Short mmCIF file of C-alpha atoms in Angstrom, two decimals:
data_model
loop_
_atom_site.label_atom_id
_atom_site.label_comp_id
_atom_site.label_asym_id
_atom_site.label_seq_id
_atom_site.Cartn_x
_atom_site.Cartn_y
_atom_site.Cartn_z
CA MET A 1 96.52 63.04 45.67
CA ARG A 2 98.51 60.80 47.82
CA GLN A 3 96.67 58.77 50.40
CA VAL A 4 98.04 59.25 53.93
CA ASN A 5 97.92 56.51 56.47
CA LYS A 6 95.92 58.05 59.33
CA SER A 7 97.14 55.55 61.89
CA VAL A 8 100.74 56.74 61.43
CA LEU A 9 99.71 60.37 61.89
CA THR A 10 97.60 59.50 64.88
CA THR A 11 100.42 57.50 66.43
CA GLU A 12 102.93 60.30 65.95
CA SER A 13 100.62 62.93 67.35
CA SER A 14 99.66 60.76 70.31
CA VAL A 15 103.36 60.18 71.06
CA ASP A 16 103.99 63.92 70.83
CA THR A 17 100.96 64.61 72.99
CA ARG A 18 102.13 62.09 75.60
CA ARG A 19 105.62 63.63 75.65
CA ARG A 20 104.14 67.10 76.01
CA ARG A 21 101.96 65.95 78.92
CA ALA A 22 104.95 64.29 80.57
CA LYS A 23 107.03 67.48 80.21
CA MET A 24 104.20 69.55 81.65
CA ALA A 25 103.83 67.16 84.58
CA VAL A 26 107.55 67.42 85.32
CA ALA A 27 107.44 71.21 85.04
CA LEU A 28 104.45 71.39 87.39
CA ARG A 29 106.13 69.13 89.96
CA LYS A 30 109.31 71.24 89.83
CA GLU A 31 107.32 74.46 90.27
CA LYS A 32 105.34 73.02 93.18
CA ARG A 33 108.55 71.79 94.81
CA SER A 34 110.26 75.16 94.42
CA GLN A 35 107.24 76.96 95.90
CA LEU A 36 107.25 74.56 98.85
CA LEU A 37 110.97 75.12 99.46
CA LYS A 38 110.53 78.88 99.12
CA SER A 39 107.74 78.90 101.70
CA ARG A 40 109.81 76.74 104.08
CA ARG A 41 112.82 79.04 103.72
CA SER A 42 110.77 82.15 104.33
CA ALA A 43 109.11 80.57 107.38
CA ARG A 44 112.53 79.55 108.71
CA THR A 45 114.02 83.03 108.28
CA GLN A 46 110.97 84.63 109.90
CA SER A 47 111.16 82.31 112.90
CA GLN A 48 114.90 82.94 113.22
CA ALA A 49 114.35 86.70 113.04
CA SER A 50 111.68 86.58 115.74
CA SER A 51 113.77 84.33 117.97
CA SER A 52 116.84 86.51 117.51
CA SER A 53 114.86 89.63 118.44
CA VAL A 54 113.59 87.85 121.56
CA GLY A 55 117.14 86.73 122.31
CA SER A 56 118.51 90.23 121.84
CA HIS A 57 115.80 91.57 124.17
CA HIS A 58 116.89 89.10 126.85
CA ALA A 59 120.54 90.07 126.31
CA VAL A 60 119.71 93.76 126.72
CA GLU A 61 117.70 93.04 129.84
CA LYS A 62 120.53 90.95 131.30
CA SER A 63 123.07 93.69 130.53
CA PHE A 64 120.83 96.26 132.19
CA GLN A 65 120.60 94.08 135.31
CA GLU A 66 124.40 93.72 135.39
CA ILE A 67 124.82 97.49 135.12
CA GLN A 68 122.41 98.00 138.00
CA ARG A 69 124.31 95.43 140.08
CA ILE A 70 127.62 97.16 139.34
CA ASP A 71 126.11 100.53 140.28
CA THR A 72 124.88 99.01 143.55
CA HIS A 73 128.37 97.66 144.34
CA LEU A 74 129.94 101.03 143.55
CA ALA A 75 127.44 102.83 145.77
CA ASN A 76 128.26 100.50 148.69
#
């Protein structure tokens, strides 16, 4: 049998292991970043939806007041 230098095998596997850990760290950071952005986007769209519904309520109320004012002018 041929004698294998264990230090070479250990070095190669440790390099591969380090690269694998680095790739996993990058993948985890990307995933965490995308989740953070997704949560920010959903929070932003929810706040815009609630503010637009409040704004539309005020617009309807203002229109109703204008209609009442016009009716009052017509009655006079």
